[in-house]
Coordinates of C-alpha atoms in Angstrom, one line a residue:
X1 CA 0.3 -0.1 0.0
X2 CA 1.2 3.8 -0.7
X3 CA -0.2 6.6 1.8
X4 CA 0.0 9.8 1.4
X5 CA 0.0 11.6 4.3
X6 CA -0.6 15.7 4.5
X7 CA 0.2 17.1 8.0
X8 CA 1.1 20.4 9.8
X9 CA 3.1 18.8 13.1
X10 CA 6.5 20.1 12.3
X11 CA 7.8 17.8 15.3
X12 CA 7.6 15.5 12.4
X13 CA 10.9 17.0 11.1
X14 CA 12.6 16.6 14.5
X15 CA 15.3 13.8 14.8
X16 CA 14.2 11.9 17.5
X17 CA 10.7 13.2 18.3
X18 CA 8.4 11.5 19.4
X19 CA 6.2 12.3 16.7
X20 CA 8.9 11.5 14.0
X21 CA 9.0 8.2 16.0
X22 CA 5.1 6.8 15.3
X23 CA 5.8 8.1 11.5
X24 CA 8.3 5.4 11.3
X25 CA 5.8 3.1 13.0
X26 CA 3.1 4.1 10.5
X27 CA 6.1 3.6 7.7
X28 CA 6.5 0.2 8.8
X29 CA 2.2 -0.3 7.9
X30 CA 3.2 0.9 4.4
X31 CA 4.7 -0.3 1.2
X32 CA 5.8 3.9 0.3
X33 CA 4.7 5.9 3.3
X34 CA 5.0 9.9 1.8
X35 CA 4.2 12.4 4.3
X36 CA 3.9 16.2 3.3
X37 CA 5.0 18.6 6.4
X38 CA 3.4 22.1 6.2
X39 CA 4.5 24.8 8.8
X40 CA 4.5 28.2 9.3
X41 CA 7.7 30.4 9.0
X42 CA 10.4 28.1 8.8
X43 CA 11.7 29.8 6.0
X44 CA 12.6 26.7 4.3
X45 CA 11.3 23.9 2.4
X46 CA 13.1 20.5 2.1
X47 CA 12.7 16.5 1.1
X48 CA 14.6 13.8 3.0
X49 CA 14.0 10.5 4.3
X50 CA 13.8 9.1 7.7
X51 CA 14.3 5.8 6.2
X52 CA 14.5 3.7 3.1
X53 CA 10.2 3.7 1.9
X54 CA 9.6 7.3 4.6
X55 CA 10.2 10.6 2.9
X56 CA 9.4 13.5 4.4
X57 CA 8.6 17.4 2.2
X58 CA 8.5 20.4 4.9
X59 CA 6.7 23.3 3.1
X60 CA 6.9 26.9 4.8
X61 CA 4.3 28.7 4.3
X62 CA 2.5 32.0 5.7
X63 CA -1.1 32.8 6.0
X64 CA -3.9 30.1 6.2
X65 CA -4.7 30.5 1.5
X66 CA -1.1 29.9 1.1
X67 CA -0.8 27.4 3.2
X68 CA -3.7 25.2 0.5
X69 CA -2.5 26.6 -2.1
X70 CA 1.5 25.3 -1.5
X71 CA 0.3 22.1 0.2
X72 CA -1.9 21.4 -2.5
X73 CA 0.7 22.2 -5.3
X74 CA 3.6 19.8 -3.1
X75 CA 1.0 17.1 -2.6
X76 CA 0.9 16.3 -6.5
X77 CA 4.5 17.5 -7.1
X78 CA 4.9 14.4 -4.6
X79 CA 2.7 11.9 -6.6
X80 CA 3.6 13.0 -9.6
X81 CA 7.6 12.7 -9.5
X82 CA 7.3 10.0 -7.5
X83 CA 5.5 7.5 -9.8
X84 CA 2.7 6.6 -7.2
X85 CA 0.4 5.7 -10.6
X86 CA -2.6 6.7 -7.7
X87 CA -2.0 6.5 -4.3
X88 CA -4.0 3.7 -2.0
X89 CA -5.0 6.3 -0.1
X90 CA -4.2 9.8 1.2
X91 CA -4.4 11.1 5.1
X92 CA -4.7 14.0 6.4
X93 CA -4.2 14.8 10.3
X94 CA -6.7 17.4 10.1
X95 CA -10.0 18.1 8.7
X96 CA -9.3 22.0 8.0
X97 CA -6.8 22.9 6.1
X98 CA -4.8 19.7 5.7
X99 CA -8.1 18.1 4.9
X100 CA -8.7 19.8 1.9
X101 CA -5.3 19.9 0.2
X102 CA -5.7 16.3 0.9
X103 CA -8.8 16.3 -0.9
X104 CA -7.5 18.0 -3.9
X105 CA -4.9 15.7 -3.9
X106 CA -7.1 12.5 -3.7
X107 CA -9.3 13.8 -6.1
X108 CA -6.9 14.8 -8.8
X109 CA -5.4 11.3 -8.5
X110 CA -8.0 9.1 -8.1
X111 CA -7.0 7.9 -4.6
X112 CA -9.0 6.8 -1.4
X113 CA -9.3 10.2 1.9
X114 CA -9.2 10.3 5.1
X115 CA -9.9 12.6 7.3
X116 CA -8.4 11.9 10.9
X117 CA -10.4 13.7 13.6
X118 CA -7.9 14.9 16.3
X119 CA -8.9 18.1 18.2
X120 CA -12.6 18.6 19.1
X121 CA -13.9 20.8 16.9
X122 CA -17.4 20.8 17.2
X123 CA -16.9 22.3 21.0
X124 CA -18.7 25.5 21.3
X125 CA -15.7 26.7 22.5
X126 CA -13.5 25.8 19.4
X127 CA -15.6 28.6 18.4
X128 CA -15.6 30.7 20.4
X129 CA -12.3 30.8 19.9
X130 CA -11.2 32.8 17.1
X131 CA -13.1 33.5 13.9
X132 CA -10.8 31.0 11.9
X133 CA -12.0 28.0 14.2
X134 CA -15.3 29.4 12.7
X135 CA -14.7 28.7 9.2
X136 CA -12.5 25.4 10.2
X137 CA -15.8 24.1 11.8
X138 CA -17.9 25.3 8.2
X139 CA -15.0 23.6 6.2
X140 CA -14.9 20.3 7.8
X141 CA -18.7 19.8 7.9
X142 CA -18.3 20.3 4.0
X143 CA -15.1 17.7 3.7
X144 CA -16.5 14.7 6.1
X145 CA -19.5 14.0 3.8
X146 CA -16.5 13.5 1.1
X147 CA -14.4 11.6 2.7
X148 CA -13.6 7.3 2.5
X149 CA -13.2 6.9 5.8
X150 CA -12.8 9.0 8.5
X151 CA -10.5 8.1 12.1
X152 CA -11.0 9.8 15.2
X153 CA -9.5 9.2 18.3
X154 CA -12.3 9.2 21.0
X155 CA -15.8 7.9 21.4
X156 CA -16.7 11.7 22.4
X157 CA -16.1 12.9 19.1
X158 CA -17.6 9.8 17.0
X159 CA -21.0 10.9 18.9
X160 CA -20.7 15.0 18.7
X161 CA -20.5 13.5 14.4
X162 CA -23.7 11.6 14.9
X163 CA -25.4 14.4 16.4
X164 CA -24.6 16.6 13.5
X165 CA -25.6 14.1 10.8
X166 CA -23.2 14.5 8.3
X167 CA -24.1 11.5 6.5
X168 CA -20.7 10.3 6.6
X169 CA -19.9 7.4 3.5
X170 CA -19.1 5.1 6.6
X171 CA -18.7 5.1 10.3
X172 CA -16.6 6.8 11.7
X173 CA -13.4 4.2 13.7
X174 CA -12.7 5.3 16.7
X175 CA -8.8 4.7 17.2
X176 CA -7.0 6.3 20.4
X177 CA -4.0 7.8 20.5
X178 CA -1.5 5.4 21.1
X179 CA 0.3 5.5 25.2
X180 CA 2.8 3.3 25.9
X181 CA 1.6 2.7 28.9
X182 CA 4.6 -0.1 30.0
X183 CA 7.0 1.8 29.3
X184 CA 6.4 5.1 31.1
X185 CA 5.4 2.6 34.0
X186 CA 8.7 1.1 34.0
X187 CA 10.6 4.5 33.6
X188 CA 12.8 5.2 36.1
X189 CA 13.1 8.8 38.3
X190 CA 15.6 10.8 36.9
X191 CA 13.9 13.9 38.8
X192 CA 12.6 13.8 41.8
X193 CA 9.5 16.9 42.8
X194 CA 10.6 16.7 46.0
X195 CA 14.2 16.9 46.1
X196 CA 13.8 20.0 43.7
X197 CA 11.4 21.7 45.7
X198 CA 11.6 20.6 49.0
X199 CA 8.9 23.1 50.0
X200 CA 5.8 21.7 49.0
X201 CA 4.3 19.1 50.8
X202 CA 1.9 18.4 48.4
X203 CA 2.4 18.3 45.1
X204 CA 0.2 19.5 41.7
X205 CA 1.4 18.9 38.3
X206 CA 0.2 19.9 34.9
X207 CA 2.1 19.7 31.4
X208 CA 0.2 21.5 28.5
X209 CA 1.3 24.1 25.7
X210 CA 0.6 27.4 27.4
X211 CA -2.6 28.0 25.0
X212 CA -5.7 29.8 25.2
X213 CA -7.5 26.9 24.8
X214 CA -5.8 24.8 27.7
X215 CA -7.3 27.0 29.9
X216 CA -4.3 26.8 32.5
X217 CA -5.5 30.5 34.1
X218 CA -8.7 28.0 35.4
X219 CA -5.8 26.2 37.2
X220 CA -4.1 28.9 39.1
X221 CA -7.3 30.6 40.0
X222 CA -8.7 27.0 41.9
X223 CA -5.5 26.6 43.4
X224 CA -5.0 29.8 44.7
X225 CA -7.9 29.7 46.2
X226 CA -6.6 25.9 47.8
X227 CA -3.1 27.9 49.1
X228 CA -5.7 29.9 51.9
X229 CA -6.0 26.3 53.9
X230 CA -2.7 24.5 52.5
X231 CA -0.3 27.3 52.1
X232 CA 2.0 24.5 51.4
X233 CA 0.7 23.4 48.5
X234 CA 2.5 23.7 45.0
X235 CA 1.7 23.7 41.1
X236 CA 4.2 22.8 38.7
X237 CA 3.2 23.8 35.4
X238 CA 5.5 22.1 32.3
X239 CA 5.2 24.0 29.0
X240 CA 5.4 27.1 26.6
X241 CA 3.3 28.8 24.9
X242 CA 1.8 32.2 23.8
X243 CA 0.1 32.5 27.5
X244 CA 3.2 31.8 29.1
X245 CA 3.3 36.1 30.1
X246 CA -0.3 36.4 31.0
X247 CA 0.0 33.3 33.3
X248 CA 3.0 35.0 35.2
X249 CA 1.2 37.9 35.4
X250 CA -1.6 36.0 37.2
X251 CA 0.5 34.3 39.7
X252 CA 2.3 37.4 40.6
X253 CA -1.0 39.6 40.3
X254 CA -2.1 36.9 42.9
X255 CA 0.2 37.0 45.2
X256 CA 1.0 32.8 44.8
X257 CA 4.8 33.2 42.6
X258 CA 5.7 31.2 45.9
X259 CA 3.5 28.5 45.3
X260 CA 3.4 27.9 41.5
X261 CA 6.5 27.3 38.9
X262 CA 6.2 27.5 35.4
X263 CA 8.8 25.0 33.5
X264 CA 10.3 24.7 30.1
X265 CA 8.5 21.7 28.7
X266 CA 11.3 18.2 28.6
X267 CA 11.0 15.2 28.1
X268 CA 11.0 13.4 31.2
X269 CA 8.0 13.9 32.0
X270 CA 7.1 10.3 34.0
X271 CA 9.4 11.5 36.2
X272 CA 7.5 14.2 37.1
X273 CA 4.3 12.1 37.2
X274 CA 5.5 9.7 39.1
X275 CA 6.7 12.6 42.0
X276 CA 3.5 14.6 41.9
X277 CA 0.2 14.0 44.3
X278 CA -2.3 15.0 41.9
X279 CA -2.2 15.6 38.0
X280 CA -4.9 18.5 36.5
X281 CA -6.5 18.9 32.5
X282 CA -8.2 22.4 32.0
X283 CA -9.0 22.3 28.5
X284 CA -11.9 24.5 27.6
X285 CA -12.0 21.1 24.6
X286 CA -9.2 17.8 23.7
X287 CA -9.6 15.5 20.9
X288 CA -8.4 12.9 23.5
X289 CA -6.1 13.8 26.4
X290 CA -3.1 11.7 26.3
X291 CA -1.4 13.2 29.2
X292 CA -3.6 11.9 31.7
X293 CA -3.4 8.7 30.2
X294 CA 0.4 8.7 31.3
X295 CA 0.0 10.5 34.5
X296 CA -2.4 7.4 35.4
X297 CA -0.2 5.1 34.1
X298 CA 2.7 7.2 35.8
X299 CA 0.2 6.0 38.9
X300 CA -0.5 9.8 39.6
X301 CA -4.2 10.2 39.7
X302 CA -5.8 13.2 38.0
X303 CA -8.9 15.8 37.9
X304 CA -9.7 17.2 34.3
X305 CA -12.5 18.9 32.6
X306 CA -14.9 16.9 31.0
X307 CA -13.3 16.8 27.4
X308 CA -12.0 14.1 25.7
X309 CA -11.5 11.0 27.1
X310 CA -13.8 12.1 29.8
X311 CA -16.3 9.5 30.8
X312 CA -14.4 6.8 28.3
X313 CA -11.3 6.1 30.7
X314 CA -11.5 8.4 32.9
X315 CA -15.4 7.5 34.4
X316 CA -15.6 10.9 37.7
X317 CA -15.3 9.9 41.0
X318 CA -14.0 5.8 40.0
X319 CA -10.5 6.6 38.7
X320 CA -10.7 10.7 39.2
X321 CA -12.3 13.5 38.9
X322 CA -14.2 15.2 36.2
X323 CA -15.2 18.9 36.6
X324 CA -16.9 21.0 34.1
X325 CA -15.3 23.2 31.4
X326 CA -14.3 27.2 33.0
X327 CA -15.3 25.7 36.4
X328 CA -13.1 27.1 38.6
X329 CA -15.2 26.9 42.2
X330 CA -15.9 23.1 41.2
X331 CA -12.5 22.6 40.3
X332 CA -10.7 24.0 43.7
X333 CA -13.7 22.0 45.8
X334 CA -12.5 18.7 43.4
X335 CA -8.2 19.5 43.9
X336 CA -9.6 20.0 48.1
X337 CA -10.9 16.7 48.2
X338 CA -8.6 15.2 46.7
X339 CA -5.3 17.3 49.1
X340 CA -7.4 16.1 52.4
X341 CA -8.1 12.4 51.5
X342 CA -5.5 10.7 50.9
X343 CA -7.6 7.1 50.2
X344 CA -9.3 8.3 47.7
X345 CA -6.1 9.3 45.9
X346 CA -5.0 5.4 46.2
X347 CA -8.2 4.0 45.0
X348 CA -8.0 6.2 42.4
X349 CA -4.8 5.2 41.2
X350 CA -5.4 1.8 41.8
X351 CA -8.3 1.8 39.6
X352 CA -6.7 3.8 37.2
X353 CA -3.9 1.8 36.1
X354 CA -6.8 -0.8 36.0
X355 CA -8.5 1.1 33.3
X356 CA -5.5 1.7 31.3
X357 CA -3.8 -1.2 30.7
X358 CA -6.9 -2.6 29.2
X359 CA -6.1 -0.3 26.8
X360 CA -4.8 -1.6 23.2
X361 CA -1.4 -2.3 23.0
X362 CA 1.0 -1.5 20.0
X363 CA 0.8 -4.1 17.6
X364 CA -3.2 -3.7 18.3
X365 CA -3.4 -0.2 17.5
X366 CA -1.0 -0.6 14.5
X367 CA -3.2 -3.1 12.9
X368 CA -6.1 -1.2 13.6
X369 CA -4.1 2.0 12.4
X370 CA -3.5 -0.4 9.4
X371 CA -6.9 -1.4 9.4
X372 CA -8.3 1.7 9.0
X373 CA -6.1 2.7 5.1
X374 CA -7.0 -0.4 4.2
X375 CA -11.1 0.0 4.4
X376 CA -10.5 3.3 3.2
X377 CA -9.9 1.6 -0.6
X378 CA -12.8 -0.8 -0.3
X379 CA -15.6 1.7 -1.9

């Protein structure tokens, strides 16, 4: 099988990154895998191999319209220059700009057309974020009925698509993002939060891109209330992004700089999960929420907003706590509950591990991924 993938994940271009390793796994499922990576403002375009049969074509662009024009031109050129004849499948990592580029390529070469959905774009919070997101929702609504198959990463997204009645050609396939939970469980602790920050007696952890949709400000507000009765609680936020300065200002204004620390992103998150007492995810919307699975695998109980895998893998009151999106008061109460009840945390850790170790192993995941391509070609 020959596969053409359209993506805008710049991590594919980084040697040794988790996303690059994932592409190597996907390449093992195909005779040839050609990946067009369309990234903003890198200043360069290049072509290279990451394996004998896996080719990467990076394309620089500025602006969404330019993304579509340049991406479509390169996708067509890839197919022509490499003598695909016909790519068996054109798969796109989102149903927006990448999806439109893929649709043009699939239509031109009469290939099967797959859309993948990693973001819960039907959440009302997605539309509220920007005019561009409103346009993306409209574009997805136009593209989805034209896809031969659709892969989603959570049951929540599948149910949202059904509720919209998009008249899809086939049933959406739920294939969660693979997480190597055994690797996380077996990882050695390199950085111990308790040794690094001895001033705290209870550690709350967040690991996220610092972006508006992650609503980390809500977590800061909730923790500030918890600190009134528990001044030795510490919140460590690992990540970087456009909201960093705003979050630092919020922390300073609340006069809690001694209790909330923002660290740059690092690759030793298992150590952080294993030495924290509680993990938070406070996003306004998520397709899945892989960091929650990673925390649960490491034995760290989690509180999350009602997004992504909430209700599917993390069940409220069973192996974690779920709070409404945007509700800082409920989040603060949930954090306080966990801080004050170590027996509840211990029970949730046990049930959390039971839940995630029922998830598919890598071999099963890759087989499902391959079958999603195969099913696309049966039209």
